[in-house]
Amino acid sequence: MGFLGKRSRDSHKGDNGRVLVIGGSEDYVGAPALAGMAALRSGCDYVVVACPSNAAWSINSLYPDLITKKLEGNFINWDNVSDLIEMSEDFDVVLIGNGIGTEESTMDVVKELVERIPDFKVIDADGLKALKDAEFVNTVMTPHAGEFEIMADEDISGKSREYKARLLQAYTKKDTVILLKGNTDIIASDEKFAYNNTGNPGMTIAGTGDVLAGITAGFLAQSKDMFKSAVNAAYLNGKAGDYLLRQKGYGFTASDMLDVIPAVKKRIIRWR
C-alpha cells in the first residue's frame, strides 16, 4: 500500500490524517463507532465522531480512542448544521451516514452538508439516501446494490459486473468515486474502474460496511487519492474478513475485524 507514502519521523499528531465522522442516532450507536475505529486502524492519526449526545456518551465508554462531539437532540438536525460545517474545516475527510437514520430532517441536513463541505467526503449507509438530487464534489460513495439502485433509479440485480461497471461510470460525476459493495466489489470513477474479489459470505454480518467506510476515509485522509483509497480499502477490508474466516469460521464480527486490520495491512505491505 505504497500509495499512503512513507511517514516522516518528524510528524506530529494529525499529520497522518484527520477524519470527522458525522453519524449516529438514538437507535444506532455502534455504526459510527465502528467507522471511527476503522479509520484509526487504517493508520489515520485523529478521529472525532460527531453524533447525538446520548450516542456519544456510549461511544466514549466503548472506545476511549475516539473523541466525540456531543450534539443536541436524539438525531442529527438543523440545529447542528453550522457547528458541523465549522468543525469540518479542521479535518482532511468527513465521513457521513453511519447510523445516522432516515428522519426527514436528517436527510435534508445530510444534503446540506454534502453540498456545503467542499473538501473530501465519504458517504455511506443512510447518508446515501440524501444524494439523489444533491450537487457535490470530492466524494467517495460506498453503497451496496440496494442503495445504489435507489441512487440511480435502476435495477441491477442479475446484471454482469461489466454492465455494473459501465453503469457506475455513467452515473459517477467528475471528482467522485463509487465503491459498489458486493460479491465482487466494483470501484469506479468517471475515467476508470477496478474490481476487488477479496472477502467472503461471513462478511454479511452487520457492521462490516461501517468498517469499510472507515478504512476508506482513513486512507483518503492519509493519501488524498479517492480512487486508490477506495480500491485499497475494499481489498484490505476483504482480506481482514478472509483472515478471520480462516481463524474463527463463520460467526466473526465487525469488531473482530477492527482487531486484525493493522496486522493484515502489515502483511499485505510485506507481500507487495
Short mmCIF file of C-alpha atoms in Angstrom, two decimals:
data_model
loop_
_atom_site.label_atom_id
_atom_site.label_comp_id
_atom_site.label_asym_id
_atom_site.label_seq_id
_atom_site.Cartn_x
_atom_site.Cartn_y
_atom_site.Cartn_z
CA MET A 1 0.00 0.00 0.00
CA GLY A 2 2.71 2.37 -1.07
CA PHE A 3 0.10 4.94 -2.14
CA LEU A 4 -0.02 6.01 1.53
CA GLY A 5 3.58 7.19 1.36
CA LYS A 6 6.29 6.99 3.99
CA ARG A 7 5.81 8.73 7.32
CA SER A 8 8.20 11.44 8.40
CA ARG A 9 10.00 10.84 11.69
CA ASP A 10 9.23 14.48 12.50
CA SER A 11 5.46 14.17 12.02
CA HIS A 12 3.07 15.26 14.76
CA LYS A 13 -0.44 14.22 15.82
CA GLY A 14 -2.79 14.79 12.93
CA ASP A 15 -0.14 14.96 10.22
CA ASN A 16 -1.09 11.44 9.09
CA GLY A 17 -4.78 12.09 8.65
CA ARG A 18 -7.73 13.62 10.47
CA VAL A 19 -11.25 12.22 10.00
CA LEU A 20 -14.58 13.59 11.21
CA VAL A 21 -17.40 11.02 11.38
CA ILE A 22 -20.91 12.50 11.31
CA GLY A 23 -23.49 9.87 12.16
CA GLY A 24 -25.28 8.01 14.90
CA SER A 25 -28.76 8.42 16.29
CA GLU A 26 -30.88 7.34 19.24
CA ASP A 27 -31.17 3.81 17.83
CA TYR A 28 -27.77 3.39 16.15
CA VAL A 29 -24.68 3.83 18.30
CA GLY A 30 -22.34 1.11 17.04
CA ALA A 31 -22.13 2.15 13.39
CA PRO A 32 -20.27 5.47 13.79
CA ALA A 33 -18.05 3.90 16.46
CA LEU A 34 -17.04 1.05 14.12
CA ALA A 35 -16.40 3.53 11.30
CA GLY A 36 -14.31 5.78 13.51
CA MET A 37 -12.23 2.93 14.88
CA ALA A 38 -11.69 1.53 11.39
CA ALA A 39 -10.30 4.91 10.31
CA LEU A 40 -7.85 4.75 13.22
CA ARG A 41 -6.94 1.13 12.46
CA SER A 42 -6.21 2.11 8.86
CA GLY A 43 -3.38 4.29 10.16
CA CYS A 44 -5.15 7.63 10.49
CA ASP A 45 -3.94 9.78 13.41
CA TYR A 46 -7.03 11.52 14.71
CA VAL A 47 -10.76 10.75 14.58
CA VAL A 48 -13.71 12.64 16.03
CA VAL A 49 -17.26 11.27 15.99
CA ALA A 50 -19.96 13.96 15.94
CA CYS A 51 -23.28 12.45 17.00
CA PRO A 52 -26.26 12.96 19.33
CA SER A 53 -25.11 13.25 22.92
CA ASN A 54 -26.66 10.02 24.23
CA ALA A 55 -24.92 8.05 21.49
CA ALA A 56 -21.69 9.97 22.05
CA TRP A 57 -21.50 9.04 25.73
CA SER A 58 -21.99 5.38 24.81
CA ILE A 59 -19.19 5.62 22.25
CA ASN A 60 -16.90 7.17 24.86
CA SER A 61 -17.44 4.16 27.10
CA LEU A 62 -16.89 1.69 24.25
CA TYR A 63 -13.80 3.21 22.65
CA PRO A 64 -11.59 5.63 24.61
CA ASP A 65 -9.50 6.12 21.45
CA LEU A 66 -12.35 8.08 19.85
CA ILE A 67 -13.10 11.72 20.62
CA THR A 68 -16.78 12.67 20.45
CA LYS A 69 -18.57 15.91 19.70
CA LYS A 70 -21.88 15.77 21.54
CA LEU A 71 -24.75 17.22 19.50
CA GLU A 72 -28.14 18.33 20.83
CA GLY A 73 -31.13 16.13 20.01
CA ASN A 74 -31.81 12.42 19.52
CA PHE A 75 -30.85 12.61 15.85
CA ILE A 76 -28.81 14.99 13.71
CA ASN A 77 -30.91 18.04 12.90
CA TRP A 78 -30.80 21.58 11.53
CA ASP A 79 -29.60 22.99 14.85
CA ASN A 80 -26.34 21.07 14.33
CA VAL A 81 -25.54 22.27 10.80
CA SER A 82 -23.45 25.38 11.47
CA ASP A 83 -21.36 23.61 14.12
CA LEU A 84 -20.72 20.64 11.83
CA ILE A 85 -19.69 22.77 8.87
CA GLU A 86 -17.35 24.79 11.05
CA MET A 87 -15.87 21.61 12.55
CA SER A 88 -15.31 20.07 9.13
CA GLU A 89 -12.76 22.75 8.26
CA ASP A 90 -10.27 21.15 10.68
CA PHE A 91 -10.36 17.69 9.04
CA ASP A 92 -8.95 16.08 5.92
CA VAL A 93 -12.03 13.92 5.35
CA VAL A 94 -15.63 13.96 6.57
CA LEU A 95 -17.42 10.58 6.72
CA ILE A 96 -21.20 10.98 6.76
CA GLY A 97 -24.03 8.50 7.22
CA ASN A 98 -23.11 5.64 9.56
CA GLY A 99 -26.07 5.06 11.88
CA ILE A 100 -27.49 8.46 11.01
CA GLY A 101 -31.05 7.21 10.50
CA THR A 102 -33.68 8.30 7.99
CA GLU A 103 -35.53 11.13 9.73
CA GLU A 104 -36.70 13.51 7.02
CA SER A 105 -34.94 16.48 8.59
CA THR A 106 -31.74 14.45 8.96
CA MET A 107 -31.78 13.64 5.26
CA ASP A 108 -32.16 17.35 4.49
CA VAL A 109 -29.20 18.08 6.78
CA VAL A 110 -27.05 15.45 5.04
CA LYS A 111 -27.82 17.01 1.65
CA GLU A 112 -26.89 20.43 3.04
CA LEU A 113 -23.61 19.13 4.47
CA VAL A 114 -22.64 17.29 1.30
CA GLU A 115 -23.24 20.38 -0.81
CA ARG A 116 -21.59 22.88 1.53
CA ILE A 117 -18.49 20.95 2.64
CA PRO A 118 -16.04 21.33 -0.26
CA ASP A 119 -13.30 19.01 1.00
CA PHE A 120 -13.05 15.22 0.79
CA LYS A 121 -16.11 13.28 1.90
CA VAL A 122 -17.09 9.62 2.21
CA ILE A 123 -20.84 8.96 2.19
CA ASP A 124 -22.17 5.63 3.47
CA ALA A 125 -25.32 3.89 4.68
CA ASP A 126 -28.41 6.07 5.18
CA GLY A 127 -26.44 9.13 4.15
CA LEU A 128 -26.56 7.84 0.57
CA LYS A 129 -30.33 8.32 0.50
CA ALA A 130 -29.84 12.09 0.58
CA LEU A 131 -27.68 12.24 -2.55
CA LYS A 132 -30.21 11.75 -5.33
CA ASP A 133 -30.68 15.45 -6.16
CA ALA A 134 -27.59 16.82 -4.41
CA GLU A 135 -24.69 18.62 -6.09
CA PHE A 136 -21.30 17.60 -4.72
CA VAL A 137 -17.61 17.03 -5.49
CA ASN A 138 -14.62 15.32 -3.83
CA THR A 139 -16.83 12.46 -2.67
CA VAL A 140 -16.48 8.69 -2.33
CA MET A 141 -19.80 6.84 -2.10
CA THR A 142 -19.92 3.30 -0.68
CA PRO A 143 -23.34 1.78 -1.48
CA HIS A 144 -24.42 -1.83 -1.59
CA ALA A 145 -26.59 -2.84 -4.56
CA GLY A 146 -29.90 -1.85 -2.96
CA GLU A 147 -28.61 1.58 -2.00
CA PHE A 148 -27.18 2.17 -5.47
CA GLU A 149 -30.49 1.19 -7.08
CA ILE A 150 -32.19 3.93 -5.06
CA MET A 151 -29.50 6.43 -6.02
CA ALA A 152 -29.53 5.58 -9.74
CA ASP A 153 -33.19 4.54 -10.02
CA GLU A 154 -32.20 1.36 -11.87
CA ASP A 155 -32.48 -2.34 -11.04
CA ILE A 156 -29.05 -4.01 -11.27
CA SER A 157 -29.98 -7.44 -9.92
CA GLY A 158 -28.74 -10.19 -12.22
CA LYS A 159 -26.59 -7.81 -14.26
CA SER A 160 -23.00 -8.71 -15.10
CA ARG A 161 -20.13 -6.99 -13.35
CA GLU A 162 -19.14 -5.43 -16.68
CA TYR A 163 -22.61 -3.91 -17.06
CA LYS A 164 -22.48 -2.61 -13.48
CA ALA A 165 -19.04 -1.10 -14.03
CA ARG A 166 -20.24 0.78 -17.12
CA LEU A 167 -23.34 1.95 -15.26
CA LEU A 168 -21.26 3.18 -12.33
CA GLN A 169 -19.01 5.12 -14.69
CA ALA A 170 -22.01 6.69 -16.39
CA TYR A 171 -23.50 7.66 -13.03
CA THR A 172 -20.29 8.94 -11.47
CA LYS A 173 -19.72 12.68 -11.66
CA LYS A 174 -16.36 14.37 -12.08
CA ASP A 175 -14.34 14.31 -8.85
CA THR A 176 -16.40 11.48 -7.35
CA VAL A 177 -15.84 7.75 -6.88
CA ILE A 178 -18.31 4.93 -6.22
CA LEU A 179 -17.37 1.75 -4.36
CA LEU A 180 -20.22 -0.70 -5.04
CA LYS A 181 -20.09 -3.42 -2.40
CA GLY A 182 -20.90 -6.98 -3.42
CA ASN A 183 -19.56 -10.47 -4.04
CA THR A 184 -17.18 -8.64 -6.37
CA ASP A 185 -16.68 -5.03 -5.31
CA ILE A 186 -16.64 -2.55 -8.19
CA ILE A 187 -14.83 0.76 -7.80
CA ALA A 188 -15.44 3.40 -10.46
CA SER A 189 -14.63 7.00 -11.30
CA ASP A 190 -15.64 8.80 -14.47
CA GLU A 191 -12.30 7.74 -16.01
CA LYS A 192 -11.56 4.20 -14.78
CA PHE A 193 -12.83 1.23 -12.79
CA ALA A 194 -11.45 -1.73 -10.84
CA TYR A 195 -12.72 -4.97 -9.34
CA ASN A 196 -11.99 -6.42 -5.91
CA ASN A 197 -12.52 -10.11 -5.16
CA THR A 198 -11.41 -10.35 -1.53
CA GLY A 199 -13.99 -11.10 1.14
CA ASN A 200 -16.39 -13.95 1.91
CA PRO A 201 -20.01 -14.70 2.93
CA GLY A 202 -19.11 -14.32 6.61
CA MET A 203 -18.97 -10.59 5.96
CA THR A 204 -22.74 -10.33 5.57
CA ILE A 205 -22.87 -9.58 9.30
CA ALA A 206 -23.90 -6.10 10.38
CA GLY A 207 -21.13 -3.55 10.69
CA THR A 208 -18.67 -4.66 8.00
CA GLY A 209 -19.86 -1.84 5.74
CA ASP A 210 -19.18 0.67 8.50
CA VAL A 211 -15.68 -0.75 8.84
CA LEU A 212 -15.13 -0.44 5.08
CA ALA A 213 -16.33 3.18 5.09
CA GLY A 214 -13.98 3.96 7.96
CA ILE A 215 -10.98 2.39 6.23
CA THR A 216 -11.82 4.33 3.07
CA ALA A 217 -12.00 7.60 5.00
CA GLY A 218 -8.77 6.82 6.84
CA PHE A 219 -6.88 6.00 3.65
CA LEU A 220 -8.25 9.12 1.96
CA ALA A 221 -7.17 11.31 4.88
CA GLN A 222 -3.64 9.93 4.53
CA SER A 223 -3.33 9.85 0.72
CA LYS A 224 -5.76 12.45 -0.71
CA ASP A 225 -6.43 9.98 -3.58
CA MET A 226 -10.08 8.95 -3.78
CA PHE A 227 -9.81 6.11 -6.29
CA LYS A 228 -6.75 4.43 -4.76
CA SER A 229 -8.23 4.82 -1.27
CA ALA A 230 -11.46 3.08 -2.30
CA VAL A 231 -9.66 0.26 -4.14
CA ASN A 232 -7.22 -0.43 -1.32
CA ALA A 233 -9.90 -0.14 1.37
CA ALA A 234 -12.04 -2.75 -0.37
CA TYR A 235 -9.03 -5.04 -0.68
CA LEU A 236 -7.94 -4.66 2.96
CA ASN A 237 -11.48 -4.99 4.31
CA GLY A 238 -11.97 -8.23 2.39
CA LYS A 239 -8.56 -9.58 3.40
CA ALA A 240 -9.37 -8.92 7.06
CA GLY A 241 -12.59 -10.89 6.64
CA ASP A 242 -10.76 -13.72 4.88
CA TYR A 243 -8.20 -13.90 7.69
CA LEU A 244 -10.96 -14.12 10.31
CA LEU A 245 -12.81 -16.81 8.37
CA ARG A 246 -9.67 -18.96 8.45
CA GLN A 247 -9.10 -18.27 12.15
CA LYS A 248 -12.66 -18.43 13.51
CA GLY A 249 -15.01 -19.68 10.82
CA TYR A 250 -18.39 -18.07 10.32
CA GLY A 251 -19.53 -16.02 13.30
CA PHE A 252 -16.80 -13.40 13.45
CA THR A 253 -17.98 -9.83 13.97
CA ALA A 254 -17.21 -6.37 12.66
CA SER A 255 -15.45 -5.66 15.95
CA ASP A 256 -13.23 -8.69 15.31
CA MET A 257 -12.26 -7.08 12.01
CA LEU A 258 -11.08 -3.94 13.81
CA ASP A 259 -8.68 -6.05 15.85
CA VAL A 260 -6.93 -7.61 12.84
CA ILE A 261 -6.83 -4.72 10.33
CA PRO A 262 -3.35 -3.42 11.31
CA ALA A 263 -1.73 -6.87 11.18
CA VAL A 264 -3.40 -7.77 7.89
CA LYS A 265 -2.38 -4.41 6.43
CA LYS A 266 1.21 -5.00 7.52
CA ARG A 267 1.19 -8.44 5.91
CA ILE A 268 -0.16 -7.01 2.63
CA ILE A 269 2.61 -4.41 2.56
CA ARG A 270 5.21 -7.13 3.13
CA TRP A 271 3.77 -9.29 0.32
CA ARG A 272 3.90 -6.39 -2.11
#
